[in-house]
Amino acid sequence: MGIPVERTRSPKPHPADADLGFGRHFTDHLFRIDWSEGKGWHAPRVEPYRPLSIDPAASVLHYGQAIFEGLKAFRHRDGGMRLFRPEANLARLAASARRLSMPAPEPGIVLEGIRALLRTDAGWLPESPGTALYVRPVMFATEAFLGVRPSKTYTLLVIVSPVGAYFSGGAHALRIWVERARARAAQGGIGASKAAANYVASLLAGEEAKAHGYDQVLWLDAARHADLEEIGTMNVFAKLGATVVTPALEGTILAGITRDCVITLLRDWNVPVEERRVSLAELERAHAAGALEELFGTGTAAVVAPIGELAWDGRQLVLPAPGPQSVGERLRAAVHAVQRGEAPDPHGWLEPV
Ligand SMILES: Cc1ncc(COP(=O)(O)O)c(C=O)c1O
């Protein structure tokens, strides 16, 4: 079954690659599919990007059933376009939906919709190194009903944003503020879901960190405020001596797809990697002993972002700038090379559009 495409009559001008930034521009079309009790998923279509009309009683506005995803499509060295690990994002979208009592979107139909959308907006794929199309699926409850129960109707949209290189002019090391009092997610909660609510929980600490000159917040576990969780929109890794460690997936952090790529590559390279609890105290001890060699965050936006400073309560761990042979820099280069078709893709991470 082909997905119907309604083309826009007023295409927008494309921004210059140098002016792209992140998430500021949107292409001409979107993919939409709706769900209702009885009908299930129905009416997939690509249509012009335009404002929505929504009922003031729509339950997403009151009770917050909203989830999303984020993945990228890249220009391959053969000139075509490839999606990076879309099946992993769509599996995570379905898992988020189940946790928030929403119907799980069928990955096959959503991937078909993303492909139809990207083919329609293929002319938006930027050319310059480091640029990409960022693909944002979002699903929300639309039933006009006041009352705390799952909605009986939902809309899933996919929008696309041409994005610039995350690091223009080389990677700059992040300055990270460790949040010691607030928590983003607790055991038993929805921290492992890509739910809009998790991001709202992080805003206040993030704004405070920025006001103090820091880029993002490192979250600690909600129970003891001792163990590392994740950073803003990134998972966190530390190289302690020869071993790379990252917090285990215990239900409070997002199972990052870049995190999975990094663990896979480290295993390919025979670098010891451990998924386990990592406490701030352990990092501090390692730093004092000269064993905290690298700290970095991983996520779709930057792939690997080096961390140059961790600060809390008047304390500060400062790390030297990573050299080209650091594990973090090698990981970023390796993932970039696969994404652009400049290296083999032994794990099958690229998906044709
Ligand atoms: C809270 C959070 N943690 C981690 C990540 C990294 O996940 P991924 O590597 O799938 O982009 C993201 C970004 O998607 C995120 O929002």
CSV table of C-alpha atoms and ligand atoms in Angstrom, one decimal:
chain,number,residue,atom,x,y,z
A,1,MET,CA,0.0,0.0,0.0
A,2,GLY,CA,1.5,3.4,-1.0
A,3,ILE,CA,1.2,6.3,1.4
A,4,PRO,CA,-0.8,9.1,-0.2
A,5,VAL,CA,1.1,12.4,-0.5
A,6,GLU,CA,-0.5,15.8,-0.6
A,7,ARG,CA,2.1,18.3,-1.8
A,8,THR,CA,2.4,21.8,-0.5
A,9,ARG,CA,1.4,24.7,-2.9
A,10,SER,CA,3.8,27.1,-1.1
A,11,PRO,CA,7.2,25.5,-0.6
A,12,LYS,CA,9.4,27.4,1.9
A,13,PRO,CA,12.9,28.9,1.0
A,14,HIS,CA,15.7,26.7,2.3
A,15,PRO,CA,18.1,28.2,4.9
A,16,ALA,CA,21.8,28.3,4.1
A,17,ASP,CA,23.7,25.4,5.7
A,18,ALA,CA,25.7,27.8,7.9
A,19,ASP,CA,22.4,29.2,9.4
A,20,LEU,CA,20.8,25.8,10.2
A,21,GLY,CA,21.4,25.5,13.9
A,22,PHE,CA,19.4,22.7,15.6
A,23,GLY,CA,15.6,22.4,15.4
A,24,ARG,CA,14.9,25.9,14.1
A,25,HIS,CA,13.8,25.1,10.6
A,26,PHE,CA,11.2,22.6,9.3
A,27,THR,CA,10.7,21.0,5.9
A,28,ASP,CA,7.6,21.4,3.8
A,29,HIS,CA,5.7,18.3,4.7
A,30,LEU,CA,4.9,16.0,7.7
A,31,PHE,CA,3.7,12.4,8.1
A,32,ARG,CA,0.5,11.8,10.0
A,33,ILE,CA,-1.3,8.7,11.2
A,34,ASP,CA,-4.2,8.6,13.7
A,35,TRP,CA,-5.5,6.0,16.2
A,36,SER,CA,-8.9,5.6,17.7
A,37,GLU,CA,-10.5,2.9,19.7
A,38,GLY,CA,-12.3,0.5,17.3
A,39,LYS,CA,-10.4,1.7,14.2
A,40,GLY,CA,-6.9,1.3,15.4
A,41,TRP,CA,-4.1,3.0,13.4
A,42,HIS,CA,-5.6,4.5,10.2
A,43,ALA,CA,-5.2,7.1,7.4
A,44,PRO,CA,-1.4,7.3,7.1
A,45,ARG,CA,-0.6,10.2,4.8
A,46,VAL,CA,2.1,12.8,4.0
A,47,GLU,CA,0.7,16.3,4.0
A,48,PRO,CA,1.9,19.9,4.0
A,49,TYR,CA,3.5,21.1,7.2
A,50,ARG,CA,1.0,23.4,8.8
A,51,PRO,CA,-0.5,24.3,12.2
A,52,LEU,CA,-2.8,21.8,13.9
A,53,SER,CA,-6.2,22.4,15.2
A,54,ILE,CA,-6.7,20.8,18.7
A,55,ASP,CA,-9.7,20.6,21.1
A,56,PRO,CA,-9.1,22.7,24.3
A,57,ALA,CA,-10.1,19.6,26.2
A,58,ALA,CA,-7.6,17.3,24.4
A,59,SER,CA,-6.3,15.1,27.1
A,60,VAL,CA,-2.6,15.7,26.2
A,61,LEU,CA,-3.0,19.3,27.4
A,62,HIS,CA,-4.3,18.2,30.8
A,63,TYR,CA,-2.8,14.8,31.6
A,64,GLY,CA,0.3,14.7,29.5
A,65,GLN,CA,0.2,11.6,27.3
A,66,ALA,CA,2.9,12.7,24.9
A,67,ILE,CA,6.0,10.9,23.7
A,68,PHE,CA,8.5,11.5,21.0
A,69,GLU,CA,11.7,10.2,19.3
A,70,GLY,CA,14.7,11.7,17.5
A,71,LEU,CA,16.8,10.2,14.7
A,72,LYS,CA,18.8,11.4,11.8
A,73,ALA,CA,19.0,10.9,8.0
A,74,PHE,CA,22.4,11.5,6.4
A,75,ARG,CA,23.8,12.1,3.0
A,76,HIS,CA,25.7,9.0,2.0
A,77,ARG,CA,28.9,9.2,0.0
A,78,ASP,CA,26.9,7.6,-2.9
A,79,GLY,CA,24.8,10.8,-3.0
A,80,GLY,CA,21.7,9.1,-1.6
A,81,MET,CA,20.1,9.4,1.8
A,82,ARG,CA,20.2,6.9,4.7
A,83,LEU,CA,18.4,6.7,8.0
A,84,PHE,CA,20.5,5.7,11.1
A,85,ARG,CA,19.1,2.8,13.1
A,86,PRO,CA,15.4,3.8,12.6
A,87,GLU,CA,14.2,0.4,13.8
A,88,ALA,CA,15.8,1.0,17.2
A,89,ASN,CA,14.0,4.4,17.6
A,90,LEU,CA,10.7,2.9,16.5
A,91,ALA,CA,11.1,0.0,19.0
A,92,ARG,CA,11.8,2.7,21.7
A,93,LEU,CA,8.7,4.7,20.6
A,94,ALA,CA,6.6,1.6,21.0
A,95,ALA,CA,8.1,0.9,24.5
A,96,SER,CA,7.4,4.5,25.5
A,97,ALA,CA,3.8,4.2,24.3
A,98,ARG,CA,3.2,1.1,26.3
A,99,ARG,CA,4.6,2.7,29.5
A,100,LEU,CA,2.3,5.7,29.0
A,101,SER,CA,-0.8,3.6,28.3
A,102,MET,CA,-0.8,4.6,24.7
A,103,PRO,CA,-1.3,2.3,21.7
A,104,ALA,CA,2.1,1.2,20.4
A,105,PRO,CA,2.7,2.5,16.9
A,106,GLU,CA,3.4,-0.3,14.4
A,107,PRO,CA,7.0,0.2,13.5
A,108,GLY,CA,6.6,-1.0,9.9
A,109,ILE,CA,4.0,1.6,9.0
A,110,VAL,CA,5.8,4.4,10.8
A,111,LEU,CA,9.0,3.6,9.0
A,112,GLU,CA,7.2,3.5,5.7
A,113,GLY,CA,5.7,6.9,6.6
A,114,ILE,CA,9.2,8.3,7.4
A,115,ARG,CA,10.5,7.1,4.1
A,116,ALA,CA,7.6,8.6,2.2
A,117,LEU,CA,8.1,11.9,4.0
A,118,LEU,CA,11.9,11.9,3.4
A,119,ARG,CA,11.4,11.1,-0.3
A,120,THR,CA,9.0,14.0,-0.5
A,121,ASP,CA,11.3,16.4,1.2
A,122,ALA,CA,14.6,14.9,-0.1
A,123,GLY,CA,15.6,18.4,-1.5
A,124,TRP,CA,15.9,19.6,2.1
A,125,LEU,CA,18.9,17.3,2.9
A,126,PRO,CA,21.8,19.7,3.5
A,127,GLU,CA,25.2,19.1,1.8
A,128,SER,CA,27.8,20.4,4.2
A,129,PRO,CA,29.8,18.1,6.5
A,130,GLY,CA,28.2,17.5,9.8
A,131,THR,CA,24.7,18.4,8.6
A,132,ALA,CA,21.7,16.1,8.5
A,133,LEU,CA,17.9,15.8,8.5
A,134,TYR,CA,16.7,15.4,12.1
A,135,VAL,CA,13.5,13.3,12.1
A,136,ARG,CA,11.1,13.9,15.0
A,137,PRO,CA,8.2,11.5,15.5
A,138,VAL,CA,5.7,12.8,18.2
A,139,MET,CA,2.6,11.1,19.5
A,140,PHE,CA,-0.1,12.6,21.7
A,141,ALA,CA,-3.6,12.1,23.1
A,142,THR,CA,-6.3,14.0,21.4
A,143,GLU,CA,-9.6,12.9,23.0
A,144,ALA,CA,-11.7,15.8,24.3
A,145,PHE,CA,-12.4,14.4,27.8
A,146,LEU,CA,-11.7,15.6,31.3
A,147,GLY,CA,-10.7,12.7,33.6
A,148,VAL,CA,-7.6,10.7,34.5
A,149,ARG,CA,-7.7,7.7,32.2
A,150,PRO,CA,-6.0,6.9,28.9
A,151,SER,CA,-7.3,8.8,25.8
A,152,LYS,CA,-9.3,6.9,23.3
A,153,THR,CA,-7.8,8.8,20.3
A,154,TYR,CA,-4.2,9.7,19.4
A,155,THR,CA,-2.3,11.4,16.6
A,156,LEU,CA,1.3,10.5,15.6
A,157,LEU,CA,3.2,13.1,13.5
A,158,VAL,CA,6.6,13.0,12.0
A,159,ILE,CA,8.3,16.3,11.3
A,160,VAL,CA,11.7,16.9,9.9
A,161,SER,CA,14.3,19.6,10.6
A,162,PRO,CA,17.5,20.3,8.6
A,163,VAL,CA,20.2,20.6,11.2
A,164,GLY,CA,23.7,22.0,11.2
A,165,ALA,CA,27.0,20.5,12.5
A,166,TYR,CA,26.7,20.2,16.3
A,167,PHE,CA,30.3,21.3,16.8
A,168,SER,CA,31.2,23.9,14.2
A,169,GLY,CA,34.9,24.6,14.4
A,170,GLY,CA,35.8,21.4,16.4
A,171,ALA,CA,34.3,19.8,19.5
A,172,HIS,CA,34.3,22.1,22.6
A,173,ALA,CA,34.3,20.4,25.9
A,174,LEU,CA,31.1,20.7,27.9
A,175,ARG,CA,30.9,22.2,31.4
A,176,ILE,CA,28.5,20.2,33.4
A,177,TRP,CA,26.7,21.0,36.6
A,178,VAL,CA,25.9,18.1,38.9
A,179,GLU,CA,22.4,18.4,40.3
A,180,ARG,CA,22.5,17.3,43.9
A,181,ALA,CA,19.0,17.9,45.2
A,182,ARG,CA,16.4,17.6,42.4
A,183,ALA,CA,15.8,14.4,40.5
A,184,ARG,CA,14.7,13.8,36.9
A,185,ALA,CA,13.3,10.3,37.4
A,186,ALA,CA,12.9,7.7,40.2
A,187,GLN,CA,12.8,3.9,40.3
A,188,GLY,CA,9.3,2.8,39.1
A,189,GLY,CA,8.7,6.0,37.2
A,190,ILE,CA,8.8,6.9,33.5
A,191,GLY,CA,12.5,7.9,33.3
A,192,ALA,CA,13.3,5.2,30.7
A,193,SER,CA,10.5,6.5,28.4
A,194,LYS,CA,11.0,9.3,25.9
A,195,ALA,CA,8.0,11.1,27.5
A,196,ALA,CA,7.6,14.9,27.2
A,197,ALA,CA,7.1,14.9,31.0
A,198,ASN,CA,10.7,13.8,31.6
A,199,TYR,CA,12.0,16.9,29.8
A,200,VAL,CA,9.7,19.3,31.8
A,201,ALA,CA,11.2,17.7,35.0
A,202,SER,CA,14.6,18.7,33.9
A,203,LEU,CA,14.0,22.3,32.8
A,204,LEU,CA,14.5,24.2,36.1
A,205,ALA,CA,17.8,22.6,36.9
A,206,GLY,CA,19.0,23.1,33.3
A,207,GLU,CA,18.1,26.8,33.4
A,208,GLU,CA,19.9,27.3,36.7
A,209,ALA,CA,23.0,25.5,35.3
A,210,LYS,CA,23.0,27.8,32.3
A,211,ALA,CA,22.6,30.9,34.5
A,212,HIS,CA,25.8,29.8,36.2
A,213,GLY,CA,27.7,29.3,33.0
A,214,TYR,CA,27.3,25.5,32.6
A,215,ASP,CA,26.1,23.8,29.5
A,216,GLN,CA,23.9,21.0,31.0
A,217,VAL,CA,23.0,19.1,34.1
A,218,LEU,CA,24.3,15.7,35.2
A,219,TRP,CA,21.5,13.9,37.1
A,220,LEU,CA,22.1,11.6,40.0
A,221,ASP,CA,19.9,8.8,41.2
A,222,ALA,CA,16.8,10.0,43.0
A,223,ALA,CA,17.1,7.8,46.1
A,224,ARG,CA,20.7,8.6,47.3
A,225,HIS,CA,21.8,11.4,45.0
A,226,ALA,CA,25.0,9.4,44.7
A,227,ASP,CA,25.1,7.5,41.4
A,228,LEU,CA,25.4,8.9,37.9
A,229,GLU,CA,22.2,8.8,35.7
A,230,GLU,CA,22.4,10.8,32.5
A,231,ILE,CA,23.1,14.3,31.2
A,232,GLY,CA,20.3,16.5,29.7
A,233,THR,CA,19.8,14.7,26.5
A,234,MET,CA,22.8,12.4,26.6
A,235,ASN,CA,24.0,9.2,28.3
A,236,VAL,CA,27.2,9.5,30.2
A,237,PHE,CA,30.5,7.5,29.9
A,238,ALA,CA,33.7,7.7,31.9
A,239,LYS,CA,37.1,6.1,31.1
A,240,LEU,CA,38.6,4.9,34.3
A,241,GLY,CA,42.1,3.6,33.5
A,242,ALA,CA,41.7,1.2,30.7
A,243,THR,CA,38.0,0.5,31.3
A,244,VAL,CA,35.0,2.5,30.0
A,245,VAL,CA,32.0,2.6,32.4
A,246,THR,CA,28.5,3.8,31.9
A,247,PRO,CA,25.4,3.7,34.2
A,248,ALA,CA,23.4,0.4,33.7
A,249,LEU,CA,19.9,0.6,32.4
A,250,GLU,CA,17.8,0.2,35.6
A,251,GLY,CA,14.6,1.9,34.4
A,252,THR,CA,15.4,5.5,35.2
A,253,ILE,CA,17.4,6.6,32.2
A,254,LEU,CA,16.9,6.5,28.5
A,255,ALA,CA,18.4,3.5,26.7
A,256,GLY,CA,20.2,5.7,24.2
A,257,ILE,CA,20.8,4.4,20.7
A,258,THR,CA,24.1,6.1,20.5
A,259,ARG,CA,25.0,4.5,23.9
A,260,ASP,CA,24.3,1.2,22.3
A,261,CYS,CA,26.5,2.1,19.3
A,262,VAL,CA,29.3,3.1,21.6
A,263,ILE,CA,29.2,-0.1,23.7
A,264,THR,CA,29.1,-2.1,20.4
A,265,LEU,CA,32.1,-0.4,19.0
A,266,LEU,CA,34.1,-0.6,22.2
A,267,ARG,CA,33.4,-4.4,22.3
A,268,ASP,CA,34.5,-4.6,18.6
A,269,TRP,CA,37.7,-2.8,19.6
A,270,ASN,CA,38.3,-5.0,22.7
A,271,VAL,CA,38.1,-2.0,25.0
A,272,PRO,CA,36.7,-3.3,28.3
A,273,VAL,CA,33.3,-1.7,28.9
A,274,GLU,CA,31.1,-2.0,32.0
A,275,GLU,CA,27.4,-1.2,32.4
A,276,ARG,CA,27.0,-0.7,36.1
A,277,ARG,CA,26.4,1.8,38.9
A,278,VAL,CA,29.0,4.6,38.9
A,279,SER,CA,29.0,7.0,41.8
A,280,LEU,CA,30.2,10.6,41.8
A,281,ALA,CA,32.5,9.6,44.7
A,282,GLU,CA,34.1,6.9,42.5
A,283,LEU,CA,34.7,9.6,39.8
A,284,GLU,CA,36.2,11.9,42.4
A,285,ARG,CA,38.5,9.2,43.7
A,286,ALA,CA,39.6,8.2,40.2
A,287,HIS,CA,40.2,11.9,39.3
A,288,ALA,CA,42.4,12.3,42.5
A,289,ALA,CA,44.3,9.2,41.5
A,290,GLY,CA,44.8,10.4,37.9
A,291,ALA,CA,42.7,7.5,36.6
A,292,LEU,CA,39.7,9.6,35.3
A,293,GLU,CA,41.0,9.8,31.7
A,294,GLU,CA,37.9,10.8,29.8
A,295,LEU,CA,34.3,11.8,30.4
A,296,PHE,CA,31.8,12.1,27.6
A,297,GLY,CA,28.1,12.2,26.8
A,298,THR,CA,26.5,10.3,23.9
A,299,GLY,CA,23.4,11.2,21.9
A,300,THR,CA,21.9,11.6,18.5
A,301,ALA,CA,22.6,15.3,18.3
A,302,ALA,CA,26.4,15.2,18.9
A,303,VAL,CA,27.2,11.5,18.8
A,304,VAL,CA,30.0,12.0,21.4
A,305,ALA,CA,30.4,15.2,23.3
A,306,PRO,CA,33.6,15.5,25.5
A,307,ILE,CA,33.1,16.9,29.1
A,308,GLY,CA,35.8,19.2,30.3
A,309,GLU,CA,34.4,20.0,33.7
A,310,LEU,CA,32.1,18.6,36.4
A,311,ALA,CA,31.1,20.9,39.2
A,312,TRP,CA,29.0,20.8,42.3
A,313,ASP,CA,29.0,22.4,45.8
A,314,GLY,CA,32.2,24.3,45.3
A,315,ARG,CA,33.9,21.2,44.0
A,316,GLN,CA,35.2,20.8,40.5
A,317,LEU,CA,36.7,18.0,38.4
A,318,VAL,CA,38.6,19.4,35.4
A,319,LEU,CA,39.6,17.1,32.5
A,320,PRO,CA,42.2,17.8,29.8
A,321,ALA,CA,41.0,18.3,26.2
A,322,PRO,CA,40.7,14.9,24.6
A,323,GLY,CA,43.3,14.2,21.9
A,324,PRO,CA,42.5,12.6,18.5
A,325,GLN,CA,43.5,9.2,19.9
A,326,SER,CA,41.1,9.5,22.9
A,327,VAL,CA,38.4,6.8,23.0
A,328,GLY,CA,35.7,9.5,22.7
A,329,GLU,CA,37.1,11.1,19.6
A,330,ARG,CA,37.7,7.7,18.0
A,331,LEU,CA,34.1,6.7,18.7
A,332,ARG,CA,32.7,9.9,17.2
A,333,ALA,CA,34.8,9.6,14.1
A,334,ALA,CA,33.8,5.9,13.7
A,335,VAL,CA,30.1,6.6,14.0
A,336,HIS,CA,30.3,9.6,11.6
A,337,ALA,CA,32.1,7.4,9.1
A,338,VAL,CA,29.4,4.8,9.1
A,339,GLN,CA,26.7,7.4,8.9
A,340,ARG,CA,28.2,8.9,5.8
A,341,GLY,CA,29.1,5.6,4.1
A,342,GLU,CA,32.8,6.3,4.5
A,343,ALA,CA,33.4,3.1,6.5
A,344,PRO,CA,31.8,-0.4,6.3
A,345,ASP,CA,28.5,-0.9,8.2
A,346,PRO,CA,29.1,-4.3,9.8
A,347,HIS,CA,26.2,-3.9,12.2
A,348,GLY,CA,23.6,-2.9,9.6
A,349,TRP,CA,23.0,0.5,11.1
A,350,LEU,CA,22.1,2.3,7.9
A,351,GLU,CA,18.6,1.9,6.4
A,352,PRO,CA,17.8,3.0,2.8
A,353,VAL,CA,15.2,5.7,2.3
B,1,LIG,C1,17.2,11.9,28.3
B,1,LIG,C2,18.0,11.4,27.2
B,1,LIG,N1,19.0,10.6,27.4
B,1,LIG,C3,19.8,10.1,26.4
B,1,LIG,C4,19.6,10.5,25.1
B,1,LIG,C5,20.5,9.9,24.0
B,1,LIG,O1,19.7,9.0,23.3
B,1,LIG,P1,20.1,8.7,21.8
B,1,LIG,O2,21.5,8.2,21.7
B,1,LIG,O3,19.1,7.6,21.4
B,1,LIG,O4,19.9,10.0,21.0
B,1,LIG,C6,18.6,11.4,24.8
B,1,LIG,C7,18.4,11.8,23.4
B,1,LIG,O5,17.6,11.2,22.7
B,1,LIG,C8,17.8,11.8,25.8
B,1,LIG,O6,16.8,12.7,25.6
